CSV table of C-alpha atoms in Angstrom, one decimal:
chain,number,residue,atom,x,y,z
T,1,MET,CA,-35.6,16.1,49.2
T,2,LEU,CA,-34.7,17.5,45.7
T,3,LEU,CA,-34.0,21.0,46.9
T,4,VAL,CA,-32.0,20.3,50.0
T,5,ALA,CA,-28.3,21.1,49.6
T,6,VAL,CA,-25.8,18.3,49.6
T,7,GLU,CA,-22.0,18.2,49.4
T,8,ASP,CA,-21.8,15.4,46.9
T,9,PRO,CA,-24.0,16.1,43.7
T,10,ILE,CA,-23.9,12.3,43.0
T,11,GLU,CA,-26.3,11.8,45.9
T,12,LYS,CA,-28.7,14.3,44.2
T,13,MET,CA,-28.3,12.4,41.0
T,14,LYS,CA,-29.1,9.1,42.7
T,15,LEU,CA,-32.3,10.7,44.0
T,16,ILE,CA,-33.3,11.9,40.5
T,17,ASP,CA,-32.6,8.4,39.1
T,18,THR,CA,-34.8,6.8,41.8
T,19,ILE,CA,-37.6,9.4,41.2
T,20,GLN,CA,-37.4,8.7,37.4
T,21,ARG,CA,-37.4,4.9,37.9
T,22,LEU,CA,-40.5,5.1,40.2
T,23,GLY,CA,-42.4,7.0,37.5
T,24,VAL,CA,-43.0,10.2,39.4
T,25,SER,CA,-40.4,12.5,37.8
T,26,TYR,CA,-43.2,14.3,35.8
T,27,HIS,CA,-44.2,16.0,39.0
T,28,PHE,CA,-40.7,17.6,39.3
T,29,GLU,CA,-39.6,18.4,35.8
T,30,ASN,CA,-38.5,22.0,36.5
T,31,GLU,CA,-36.6,21.0,39.6
T,32,ILE,CA,-34.8,18.2,37.9
T,33,GLU,CA,-34.0,20.3,34.9
T,34,ALA,CA,-32.5,23.0,37.1
T,35,ILE,CA,-30.4,20.5,39.1
T,36,LEU,CA,-29.0,18.7,36.0
T,37,ARG,CA,-28.3,22.0,34.3
T,38,ASP,CA,-26.2,23.1,37.2
T,39,ILE,CA,-24.4,19.7,37.3
T,40,HIS,CA,-23.7,19.9,33.6
T,41,LYS,CA,-22.2,23.4,34.0
T,42,SER,CA,-20.0,22.3,36.9
T,43,LYS,CA,-18.7,19.2,35.1
T,44,THR,CA,-19.5,17.0,38.1
T,45,PRO,CA,-18.2,14.5,39.1
T,46,PHE,CA,-14.9,15.0,37.4
T,47,ASN,CA,-13.8,18.1,39.3
T,48,ASN,CA,-14.1,16.3,42.5
T,49,SER,CA,-11.1,14.4,44.0
T,50,ASN,CA,-13.4,11.6,45.2
T,51,TYR,CA,-13.6,10.4,41.7
T,52,GLU,CA,-10.0,10.5,40.7
T,53,ASN,CA,-9.9,6.7,40.4
T,54,GLY,CA,-13.2,6.5,38.6
T,55,ASP,CA,-16.4,4.8,39.8
T,56,LEU,CA,-18.2,3.2,36.8
T,57,HIS,CA,-21.7,3.3,38.3
T,58,LYS,CA,-21.4,7.0,39.2
T,59,ILE,CA,-19.9,8.1,36.0
T,60,ALA,CA,-22.3,6.1,33.9
T,61,LEU,CA,-25.2,7.5,36.0
T,62,TRP,CA,-23.8,11.1,35.4
T,63,PHE,CA,-23.6,10.4,31.6
T,64,ARG,CA,-27.0,8.8,31.3
T,65,LEU,CA,-29.0,11.4,33.3
T,66,LEU,CA,-27.4,14.3,31.3
T,67,ARG,CA,-27.8,12.6,28.0
T,68,GLN,CA,-31.5,11.8,28.8
T,69,GLN,CA,-32.0,15.4,29.6
T,70,GLY,CA,-30.6,16.5,26.3
T,71,TYR,CA,-27.0,17.4,27.2
T,72,ASP,CA,-24.3,16.4,24.7
T,73,VAL,CA,-21.8,15.1,27.2
T,74,SER,CA,-18.8,13.2,25.9
T,75,CYS,CA,-18.5,9.4,26.0
T,76,ASP,CA,-14.7,9.9,26.5
T,77,VAL,CA,-15.4,9.7,30.3
T,78,PHE,CA,-15.4,5.9,29.9
T,79,GLU,CA,-11.9,5.8,28.4
T,80,LYS,CA,-10.4,5.3,31.9
T,81,PHE,CA,-12.1,1.9,32.0
T,82,ARG,CA,-10.3,0.6,29.0
T,83,ASP,CA,-6.8,-0.8,28.8
T,84,ASP,CA,-4.0,0.3,26.5
T,85,LYS,CA,-5.3,-2.0,23.8
T,86,GLY,CA,-8.7,-0.3,23.9
T,87,ASN,CA,-10.6,-3.2,25.6
T,88,PHE,CA,-12.7,-2.7,28.7
T,89,LYS,CA,-10.8,-3.9,31.8
T,90,LYS,CA,-12.6,-7.2,32.4
T,91,SER,CA,-10.6,-8.1,35.5
T,92,ILE,CA,-11.7,-4.9,37.2
T,93,LEU,CA,-15.3,-4.5,35.9
T,94,ILE,CA,-16.6,-8.1,35.8
T,95,ASP,CA,-17.4,-8.2,39.5
T,96,ASP,CA,-19.0,-4.7,39.5
T,97,VAL,CA,-22.5,-5.7,38.6
T,98,LEU,CA,-24.1,-2.3,39.4
T,99,GLY,CA,-21.4,-0.5,37.4
T,100,MET,CA,-21.8,-2.8,34.4
T,101,LEU,CA,-25.6,-2.4,34.5
T,102,SER,CA,-25.2,1.3,34.7
T,103,LEU,CA,-22.9,1.3,31.7
T,104,TYR,CA,-25.2,-1.0,29.8
T,105,GLU,CA,-28.1,1.5,30.4
T,106,ALA,CA,-25.9,4.4,29.4
T,107,ALA,CA,-24.7,2.7,26.2
T,108,HIS,CA,-28.3,2.8,24.8
T,109,LEU,CA,-28.0,6.6,24.4
T,110,ALA,CA,-25.2,6.3,21.9
T,111,ILE,CA,-25.1,8.5,18.8
T,112,HIS,CA,-23.3,7.9,15.6
T,113,GLY,CA,-19.5,7.6,15.8
T,114,GLU,CA,-19.4,6.6,19.5
T,115,ASP,CA,-17.6,3.3,19.0
T,116,ILE,CA,-16.7,3.1,22.7
T,117,LEU,CA,-20.5,2.9,23.6
T,118,ASP,CA,-21.0,0.3,20.9
T,119,GLN,CA,-18.2,-1.7,22.5
T,120,ALA,CA,-19.6,-1.0,26.0
T,121,LEU,CA,-23.0,-2.4,25.0
T,122,ALA,CA,-21.5,-5.6,23.6
T,123,PHE,CA,-19.2,-6.0,26.6
T,124,THR,CA,-21.8,-5.4,29.3
T,125,THR,CA,-24.5,-7.5,27.5
T,126,PHE,CA,-22.2,-10.5,27.2
T,127,HIS,CA,-20.8,-10.4,30.8
T,128,LEU,CA,-24.2,-9.5,32.4
T,129,GLN,CA,-25.7,-12.6,30.7
T,130,SER,CA,-22.7,-14.8,31.6
T,131,GLU,CA,-22.7,-13.8,35.3
T,132,LEU,CA,-26.5,-13.7,35.8
T,133,SER,CA,-26.8,-17.1,37.6
T,134,GLY,CA,-24.2,-16.1,40.2
T,135,MET,CA,-25.7,-12.7,41.1
T,136,SER,CA,-27.6,-11.9,44.3
T,137,PRO,CA,-31.4,-12.2,44.0
T,138,ASP,CA,-31.9,-8.4,43.8
T,139,HIS,CA,-29.2,-7.9,41.2
T,140,LYS,CA,-30.3,-10.9,39.2
T,141,GLU,CA,-33.9,-9.5,39.0
T,142,ARG,CA,-32.8,-6.1,37.8
T,143,VAL,CA,-30.3,-7.4,35.3
T,144,ASP,CA,-32.6,-10.1,33.9
T,145,HIS,CA,-35.3,-7.5,33.4
T,146,ALA,CA,-32.9,-5.1,31.7
T,147,LEU,CA,-31.6,-7.7,29.4
T,148,LYS,CA,-35.1,-8.9,28.4
T,149,TRP,CA,-36.6,-5.5,27.9
T,150,PRO,CA,-35.0,-2.4,26.4
T,151,PRO,CA,-33.8,-0.3,29.4
T,152,LEU,CA,-34.9,3.1,30.5
T,153,ARG,CA,-34.4,5.0,27.2
T,154,LYS,CA,-36.5,2.5,25.3
T,155,CYS,CA,-39.1,1.3,27.8
T,156,MET,CA,-42.8,1.7,28.3
T,157,GLN,CA,-42.7,4.0,31.2
T,158,ARG,CA,-45.7,3.0,33.3
T,159,LEU,CA,-44.8,-0.7,33.2
T,160,THR,CA,-41.2,0.1,34.1
T,161,ALA,CA,-42.4,2.2,37.0
T,162,ARG,CA,-44.4,-0.7,38.3
T,163,PHE,CA,-41.4,-3.0,38.1
T,164,ASN,CA,-39.1,-0.5,39.8
T,165,ILE,CA,-41.6,0.1,42.6
T,166,SER,CA,-41.5,-3.6,43.3
T,167,ILE,CA,-37.7,-3.6,43.3
T,168,TYR,CA,-37.5,-0.4,45.5
T,169,SER,CA,-39.9,-1.8,48.1
T,170,ARG,CA,-37.3,-4.4,49.0
T,171,ASP,CA,-34.4,-2.0,49.1
T,172,GLU,CA,-33.3,-1.8,52.8
T,173,SER,CA,-32.1,1.8,52.2
T,174,ARG,CA,-35.4,2.9,50.6
T,175,ASN,CA,-37.2,6.1,51.6
T,176,GLN,CA,-40.6,5.0,52.7
T,177,LEU,CA,-42.2,8.4,52.0
T,178,LEU,CA,-41.0,8.3,48.4
T,179,LEU,CA,-42.1,4.7,48.0
T,180,GLU,CA,-45.6,5.4,49.3
T,181,PHE,CA,-45.8,8.5,47.1
T,182,ALA,CA,-44.9,6.4,44.0
T,183,VAL,CA,-47.5,3.7,44.9
T,184,LEU,CA,-50.3,6.3,45.4
T,185,ASP,CA,-49.3,8.0,42.1
T,186,PHE,CA,-49.4,4.8,40.2
T,187,ASN,CA,-52.8,3.8,41.6
T,188,THR,CA,-54.3,7.2,41.0
T,189,LEU,CA,-53.2,7.2,37.4
T,190,GLN,CA,-54.4,3.6,37.0
T,191,ALA,CA,-57.8,4.6,38.2
T,192,GLN,CA,-57.9,7.4,35.7
T,193,TYR,CA,-56.8,5.2,32.9
T,194,ARG,CA,-59.5,2.6,33.8
T,195,GLU,CA,-62.3,5.2,33.6
T,196,GLU,CA,-61.0,6.4,30.2
T,197,LEU,CA,-60.9,2.8,29.0
T,198,ARG,CA,-64.4,2.2,30.3
T,199,TYR,CA,-65.6,5.1,28.2
T,200,LEU,CA,-63.7,3.9,25.1
T,201,THR,CA,-65.1,0.4,25.3
T,202,GLU,CA,-68.6,1.7,25.7
T,203,TRP,CA,-68.0,4.0,22.7
T,204,TRP,CA,-66.7,1.1,20.6
T,205,LYS,CA,-69.6,-1.2,21.4
T,206,LYS,CA,-72.1,1.5,20.5
T,207,LEU,CA,-70.4,1.9,17.1
T,208,GLU,CA,-70.7,-1.8,16.4
T,209,LEU,CA,-67.7,-1.6,14.1
T,210,ALA,CA,-66.5,-5.0,15.2
T,211,THR,CA,-69.7,-6.3,13.6
T,212,LYS,CA,-69.7,-3.9,10.6
T,213,LEU,CA,-66.0,-4.7,9.9
T,214,PRO,CA,-65.7,-8.4,10.7
T,215,TYR,CA,-62.4,-8.8,8.9
T,216,ALA,CA,-60.7,-6.0,10.9
T,217,ARG,CA,-58.8,-6.5,14.2
T,218,ASP,CA,-60.9,-5.6,17.3
T,219,ARG,CA,-58.2,-3.8,19.3
T,220,ILE,CA,-59.7,-0.9,21.3
T,221,VAL,CA,-57.9,-2.0,24.6
T,222,GLU,CA,-54.6,-2.6,22.8
T,223,ASN,CA,-54.8,0.8,21.0
T,224,TYR,CA,-55.4,2.6,24.3
T,225,CYS,CA,-52.5,0.7,25.8
T,226,PHE,CA,-50.1,1.9,23.1
T,227,ILE,CA,-51.4,5.5,23.0
T,228,LEU,CA,-50.9,5.5,26.8
T,229,CYS,CA,-47.2,5.0,26.2
T,230,ALA,CA,-47.0,8.3,24.4
T,231,HIS,CA,-49.5,10.2,26.7
T,232,PHE,CA,-49.2,8.8,30.2
T,233,LYS,CA,-49.5,12.1,32.1
T,234,PRO,CA,-52.9,12.9,33.7
T,235,GLN,CA,-53.6,16.0,31.7
T,236,TYR,CA,-53.6,14.2,28.4
T,237,THR,CA,-57.1,12.5,28.7
T,238,ILE,CA,-58.2,14.0,25.4
T,239,GLY,CA,-55.1,12.8,23.7
T,240,ARG,CA,-55.5,9.3,24.9
T,241,THR,CA,-59.2,9.0,24.0
T,242,ILE,CA,-59.1,10.7,20.6
T,243,GLY,CA,-55.8,9.0,19.9
T,244,SER,CA,-57.3,5.6,20.7
T,245,LYS,CA,-60.3,6.2,18.5
T,246,PHE,CA,-58.1,7.3,15.6
T,247,ALA,CA,-55.7,4.4,16.0
T,248,THR,CA,-58.7,2.0,15.9
T,249,PHE,CA,-59.9,3.5,12.6
T,250,VAL,CA,-56.3,3.4,11.2
T,251,ALA,CA,-56.2,-0.4,12.0
T,252,GLY,CA,-59.5,-0.8,10.1
T,253,LEU,CA,-58.1,1.0,7.1
T,254,ASP,CA,-54.9,-1.0,7.2
T,255,ASP,CA,-56.8,-4.3,7.4
T,256,THR,CA,-59.0,-3.2,4.5
T,257,PHE,CA,-56.0,-2.6,2.3
T,258,ASP,CA,-54.1,-5.7,3.5
T,259,ALA,CA,-56.7,-8.4,3.4
T,260,TYR,CA,-60.2,-7.4,2.3
T,261,ALA,CA,-60.7,-5.5,-1.0
T,262,THR,CA,-59.5,-5.8,-4.6
T,263,VAL,CA,-57.1,-3.3,-6.1
T,264,ASP,CA,-59.9,-1.7,-8.2
T,265,GLU,CA,-62.0,-1.3,-5.0
T,266,LEU,CA,-59.0,0.2,-3.2
T,267,GLU,CA,-58.4,2.6,-6.0
T,268,LEU,CA,-61.9,4.0,-5.5
T,269,MET,CA,-61.5,4.0,-1.7
T,270,THR,CA,-58.2,6.0,-2.0
T,271,GLU,CA,-59.9,8.4,-4.4
T,272,ALA,CA,-62.7,9.0,-1.9
T,273,ILE,CA,-60.1,9.8,0.8
T,274,LEU,CA,-58.1,12.1,-1.4
T,275,ARG,CA,-61.3,14.0,-2.4
T,276,TRP,CA,-62.7,13.8,1.1
T,277,ASP,CA,-66.0,12.7,-0.5
T,278,THR,CA,-67.6,9.2,-0.3
T,279,SER,CA,-69.4,9.5,-3.7
T,280,PRO,CA,-66.6,7.5,-5.6
T,281,MET,CA,-67.4,4.6,-3.3
T,282,ASP,CA,-71.1,4.3,-4.2
T,283,SER,CA,-70.5,0.9,-5.9
T,284,LEU,CA,-68.3,-0.5,-3.1
T,285,PRO,CA,-69.2,-2.8,-0.2
T,286,GLU,CA,-70.8,-1.1,2.8
T,287,THR,CA,-67.8,-2.1,5.0
T,288,MET,CA,-65.4,0.1,3.0
T,289,LYS,CA,-67.8,3.0,3.2
T,290,VAL,CA,-67.9,2.6,6.9
T,291,VAL,CA,-64.1,3.0,7.2
T,292,VAL,CA,-64.0,6.3,5.3
T,293,LYS,CA,-67.1,7.7,6.9
T,294,SER,CA,-65.6,6.9,10.4
T,295,PHE,CA,-62.6,9.1,9.6
T,296,ILE,CA,-64.7,11.9,8.2
T,297,GLU,CA,-66.9,11.9,11.3
T,298,LEU,CA,-64.0,11.8,13.7
T,299,LEU,CA,-62.1,14.6,12.0
T,300,ALA,CA,-65.3,16.7,12.2
T,301,GLU,CA,-65.4,16.0,15.9
T,302,MET,CA,-61.8,17.0,16.2
T,303,GLU,CA,-62.6,20.3,14.5
T,304,LEU,CA,-65.3,21.1,17.0
T,305,MET,CA,-63.0,20.2,19.9
T,306,THR,CA,-60.3,22.5,18.7
T,307,ALA,CA,-62.5,25.4,17.6
T,308,GLU,CA,-62.7,26.8,21.1
T,309,ASP,CA,-58.9,27.3,21.2
T,310,GLY,CA,-58.9,28.7,17.6
T,311,LYS,CA,-57.0,25.7,16.3
T,312,SER,CA,-59.6,23.9,14.2
T,313,SER,CA,-57.5,24.8,11.0
T,314,LEU,CA,-54.8,22.5,12.2
T,315,VAL,CA,-57.1,19.5,11.7
T,316,GLN,CA,-56.3,20.0,8.0
T,317,TYR,CA,-52.8,18.6,8.6
T,318,VAL,CA,-54.4,15.4,10.0
T,319,LYS,CA,-56.5,15.1,6.9
T,320,GLN,CA,-53.5,15.5,4.7
T,321,ALA,CA,-51.5,12.9,6.6
T,322,LEU,CA,-54.4,10.5,6.3
T,323,GLN,CA,-54.5,11.0,2.5
T,324,SER,CA,-50.7,10.4,2.4
T,325,LEU,CA,-51.2,7.2,4.3
T,326,ALA,CA,-53.9,6.0,1.9
T,327,LYS,CA,-51.6,6.6,-1.0
T,328,SER,CA,-48.8,4.6,0.6
T,329,TYR,CA,-51.2,1.7,1.4
T,330,MET,CA,-52.3,1.9,-2.3
T,331,ASN,CA,-48.6,1.5,-3.4
T,332,GLU,CA,-48.2,-1.6,-1.3
T,333,ALA,CA,-51.5,-3.0,-2.6
T,334,LYS,CA,-50.3,-2.6,-6.2
T,335,TRP,CA,-47.0,-4.3,-5.4
T,336,ARG,CA,-48.9,-7.2,-3.9
T,337,ASN,CA,-51.3,-7.4,-6.9
T,338,GLU,CA,-48.4,-7.3,-9.4
T,339,GLY,CA,-46.1,-9.6,-7.5
T,340,TYR,CA,-43.5,-6.9,-7.4
T,341,VAL,CA,-40.7,-7.0,-4.8
T,342,PRO,CA,-39.3,-3.5,-4.3
T,343,THR,CA,-35.7,-2.9,-3.2
T,344,TYR,CA,-35.1,-2.4,0.5
T,345,ASP,CA,-34.5,1.3,0.0
T,346,GLU,CA,-37.7,1.7,-2.0
T,347,TYR,CA,-39.6,-0.2,0.6
T,348,LYS,CA,-38.3,2.0,3.4
T,349,ASP,CA,-39.1,5.2,1.5
T,350,ASN,CA,-42.8,4.1,1.2
T,351,GLY,CA,-42.7,2.6,4.7
T,352,VAL,CA,-42.0,6.0,6.3
T,353,VAL,CA,-45.7,6.8,5.6
T,354,SER,CA,-47.2,3.3,5.6
T,355,SER,CA,-45.9,2.8,9.1
T,356,ALA,CA,-48.8,5.3,9.9
T,357,PHE,CA,-46.5,7.1,12.4
T,358,PRO,CA,-46.6,10.5,10.6
T,359,LEU,CA,-50.4,10.4,10.8
T,360,VAL,CA,-50.4,9.1,14.4
T,361,LEU,CA,-48.0,11.9,15.4
T,362,THR,CA,-50.0,14.6,13.6
T,363,PHE,CA,-53.3,13.9,15.3
T,364,ASN,CA,-51.5,13.5,18.7
T,365,LEU,CA,-50.0,17.0,18.3
T,366,LEU,CA,-53.4,18.5,18.4
T,367,CYS,CA,-53.6,17.5,22.1
T,368,LEU,CA,-50.5,19.3,23.2
T,369,GLY,CA,-52.2,22.5,24.2
T,370,GLU,CA,-50.0,25.6,23.7
T,371,TYR,CA,-47.5,23.6,21.7
T,372,ALA,CA,-50.0,22.7,19.1
T,373,ASN,CA,-49.3,25.5,16.6
T,374,LYS,CA,-48.7,26.0,12.9
T,375,GLU,CA,-44.9,26.0,13.2
T,376,VAL,CA,-44.9,22.6,14.8
T,377,PHE,CA,-47.3,21.1,12.3
T,378,ASP,CA,-45.3,22.6,9.4
T,379,TRP,CA,-42.2,21.0,10.9
T,380,VAL,CA,-43.8,17.5,11.1
T,381,SER,CA,-45.5,17.8,7.7
T,382,ASN,CA,-42.8,19.3,5.5
T,383,ASP,CA,-41.8,17.4,2.3
T,384,GLY,CA,-38.4,16.3,3.7
T,385,ILE,CA,-39.9,14.8,6.9
T,386,PRO,CA,-37.8,15.6,10.0
T,387,LYS,CA,-34.9,13.2,10.7
T,388,MET,CA,-36.4,12.1,14.1
T,389,VAL,CA,-39.8,11.4,12.6
T,390,LYS,CA,-38.4,9.5,9.7
T,391,ALA,CA,-36.2,7.4,12.0
T,392,SER,CA,-39.1,6.5,14.2
T,393,SER,CA,-41.4,5.8,11.3
T,394,ILE,CA,-38.9,3.4,9.6
T,395,MET,CA,-38.3,1.7,12.9
T,396,ALA,CA,-42.0,1.1,13.3
T,397,ARG,CA,-42.2,-0.3,9.8
T,398,LEU,CA,-39.1,-2.6,10.3
T,399,LEU,CA,-40.0,-3.8,13.8
T,400,ASN,CA,-43.5,-4.6,12.6
T,401,ASP,CA,-42.2,-6.6,9.7
T,402,MET,CA,-39.7,-8.5,11.8
T,403,SER,CA,-42.4,-9.7,14.1
T,404,SER,CA,-45.0,-10.6,11.5
T,405,TYR,CA,-43.4,-11.3,8.1
T,406,LYS,CA,-43.8,-15.1,8.3
T,407,PHE,CA,-47.5,-14.8,9.1
T,408,GLU,CA,-48.0,-12.2,6.4
T,409,GLN,CA,-46.3,-14.5,3.9
T,410,LYS,CA,-48.9,-17.2,4.6
T,411,ARG,CA,-51.8,-15.0,4.0
T,412,GLY,CA,-50.3,-13.5,0.8
T,413,ALA,CA,-49.9,-10.0,2.1
T,414,VAL,CA,-47.4,-7.5,0.7
T,415,VAL,CA,-43.8,-8.4,0.9
T,416,SER,CA,-41.9,-7.4,4.0
T,417,ALA,CA,-38.6,-5.7,4.6
T,418,VAL,CA,-36.9,-9.1,4.9
T,419,GLU,CA,-37.7,-10.1,1.3
T,420,CYS,CA,-36.8,-6.7,0.0
T,421,TYR,CA,-33.4,-6.8,1.8
T,422,ILE,CA,-32.7,-10.2,0.3
T,423,LYS,CA,-33.6,-8.9,-3.2
T,424,GLN,CA,-31.4,-5.8,-2.9
T,425,TYR,CA,-28.3,-7.3,-1.2
T,426,GLY,CA,-28.5,-11.0,-2.1
T,427,THR,CA,-28.3,-12.2,1.5
T,428,SER,CA,-29.8,-15.2,3.3
T,429,GLU,CA,-33.0,-14.7,5.4
T,430,GLU,CA,-30.9,-15.0,8.6
T,431,GLU,CA,-28.4,-12.4,7.4
T,432,ALA,CA,-31.2,-10.1,6.3
T,433,ILE,CA,-32.7,-10.2,9.8
T,434,THR,CA,-29.4,-9.5,11.5
T,435,LEU,CA,-28.6,-6.6,9.3
T,436,ILE,CA,-32.1,-5.1,9.6
T,437,LEU,CA,-31.7,-5.2,13.4
T,438,LYS,CA,-28.4,-3.4,12.9
T,439,ASP,CA,-30.3,-0.8,10.8
T,440,ILE,CA,-32.8,-0.4,13.7
T,441,GLU,CA,-29.9,0.3,16.1
T,442,ASN,CA,-28.7,3.0,13.8
T,443,TYR,CA,-32.1,4.7,13.6
T,444,TRP,CA,-32.1,4.7,17.4
T,445,LYS,CA,-28.8,6.7,17.2
T,446,ASP,CA,-30.6,9.2,14.9
T,447,ILE,CA,-33.3,9.6,17.5
T,448,ASN,CA,-30.7,10.0,20.3
T,449,GLU,CA,-29.0,12.7,18.3
T,450,GLU,CA,-32.2,14.6,17.7
T,451,CYS,CA,-33.0,14.5,21.4
T,452,LEU,CA,-29.9,16.6,22.2
T,453,ILE,CA,-30.3,20.3,22.9
T,454,PRO,CA,-30.9,22.6,21.0
T,455,ASN,CA,-34.2,21.3,19.6
T,456,VAL,CA,-35.9,23.1,16.7
T,457,VAL,CA,-39.3,22.3,18.2
T,458,PRO,CA,-40.5,22.4,21.9
T,459,LYS,CA,-39.4,19.6,24.2
T,460,PRO,CA,-42.9,18.1,24.6
T,461,VAL,CA,-43.0,17.5,20.8
T,462,ILE,CA,-39.6,15.7,21.0
T,463,GLU,CA,-40.9,13.7,24.0
T,464,ILE,CA,-44.0,12.4,22.2
T,465,ILE,CA,-41.9,11.2,19.3
T,466,LEU,CA,-39.5,9.5,21.7
T,467,ASN,CA,-42.4,8.0,23.6
T,468,TYR,CA,-44.0,6.5,20.5
T,469,THR,CA,-40.6,5.0,19.5
T,470,ARG,CA,-40.5,3.4,23.0
T,471,MET,CA,-44.0,2.0,22.3
T,472,PHE,CA,-42.8,0.4,19.0
T,473,GLU,CA,-40.0,-1.3,20.9
T,474,PHE,CA,-42.4,-2.6,23.4
T,475,MET,CA,-45.0,-3.7,20.9
T,476,TYR,CA,-42.6,-5.7,18.8
T,477,ALA,CA,-40.0,-6.8,21.4
T,478,ASP,CA,-38.4,-10.2,20.8
T,479,MET,CA,-40.0,-10.2,17.3
T,480,VAL,CA,-43.4,-10.8,18.8
T,481,ASP,CA,-46.4,-8.8,17.4
T,482,ARG,CA,-48.3,-7.8,20.5
T,483,TYR,CA,-50.9,-6.1,18.4
T,484,THR,CA,-52.0,-8.8,16.1
T,485,ASP,CA,-51.5,-11.6,18.6
T,486,VAL,CA,-52.8,-10.1,21.8
T,487,GLU,CA,-52.2,-13.1,24.1
T,488,PRO,CA,-48.6,-11.9,25.1
T,489,LEU,CA,-50.1,-8.5,26.1
T,490,LYS,CA,-52.7,-9.7,28.5
T,491,ASP,CA,-50.6,-9.8,31.6
T,492,TYR,CA,-49.3,-6.3,30.9
T,493,VAL,CA,-52.9,-5.0,30.5
T,494,THR,CA,-53.7,-6.4,33.9
T,495,LEU,CA,-50.7,-4.7,35.5
T,496,LEU,CA,-51.5,-1.4,33.8
T,497,PHE,CA,-55.3,-1.2,34.3
T,498,VAL,CA,-56.6,-3.9,36.7
T,499,ASP,CA,-54.4,-4.7,39.6
T,500,ALA,CA,-53.6,-1.8,42.0
T,501,ILE,CA,-50.4,-1.8,44.0
T,502,ARG,CA,-50.9,-2.2,47.8
T,503,ILE,CA,-48.5,-0.6,50.3
T,504,GLY,CA,-46.3,-3.4,51.5
T,505,GLN,CA,-47.2,-5.7,48.6
T,506,GLN,CA,-45.4,-3.9,45.7
T,507,LYS,CA,-45.5,-6.7,43.1
């Protein structure tokens, strides 16, 4: 279906879009890249007389697919949909639900300076919300989902695949073979995930860390769920299992710094991590020793796993990232102890590391096979921190704060980005939240820019950073912390790991 020749390249692009939405595009990455490369070279659809008058859906689809693939196509293609005053033509576009939805999705790939896409996002969001009640059932379901959850660029891919399989199954023009393939693919991966999760829960129970660290969040399923967002492909079993273990220990370290120990105790714990030696902790509670020993043992396991490929020396980068995380946690603990409220900029600088994303990314890179090399680790770990990694890290910190700052205030935890913003700029709490959300939008633009070709590191490295950023959006969507308060996550866990899709019952 992908390779057959067609007169109208837009038909091929619609097929690619469907394949991507159904979650099976990872099987055809080379074919899709070749097709989109040719389309980019040919400037389709703008050299075709069929599109002289413009078709918003088709042009937005062309723009989005190529931007997603890393091609820096111009947003000027949307100028034809604006009037002489620079406003989008409401009278023409308001009834074009599919076109406006496509423009809405495309606008999320904006980079800095693309005011037309900022305008497009505001225009489509307002009118899609306003017209929702009068739409056909199928359009209403798609639009409602897109408005509630960040669209394609920012979504958790396996959940989106499940939703789109349901939508596609009711499409009268669907290709039944493609539908069945998508269902079988989803169920096959789900069965693999379930077995991995079975192993992890057994491992977690044997460790008895939930008993040894009673103050820490018991989140093995949630950790696996979020790691899955970054590593959903079947070949990344090791990445998902090791990543879930590591994320569980990071959560224990975070909770120890946030809500358990005194500053003096944390100083000794930090010294032990920096020295990679537990002897400074001899006088500390056993719980704190367990946290540090868990990391030491897991990194030793990672060295053994990577020795066969001659990459055990790369584990040193993970150790260094963990040490940096401990120092950033220590900074926050001191702020809390001293009652110090840093400026918003100071808080973000520390938050790049305290978000834990640089550490999470570093240990995940070990699982990228041929792409796990010294050049990639040096790129991630350099003193400047790459723009894309920094943007994703700060987004993780800000999204976390926005969803949990009121709860953290009650338990006397370190100040959040909200209080820091108020201190630096003298705004109200409501204004601070609005402006921080705008800051998050700008960090997304940084990430969109970094995803454009040429990349200084291999594409799989860029993808893992993008996938984790998607995970942060999902975890903290609507200012709800789906990690600390797991109730909102339960239905999604069921969809991902429990309920298979049946042919003819794609719900």
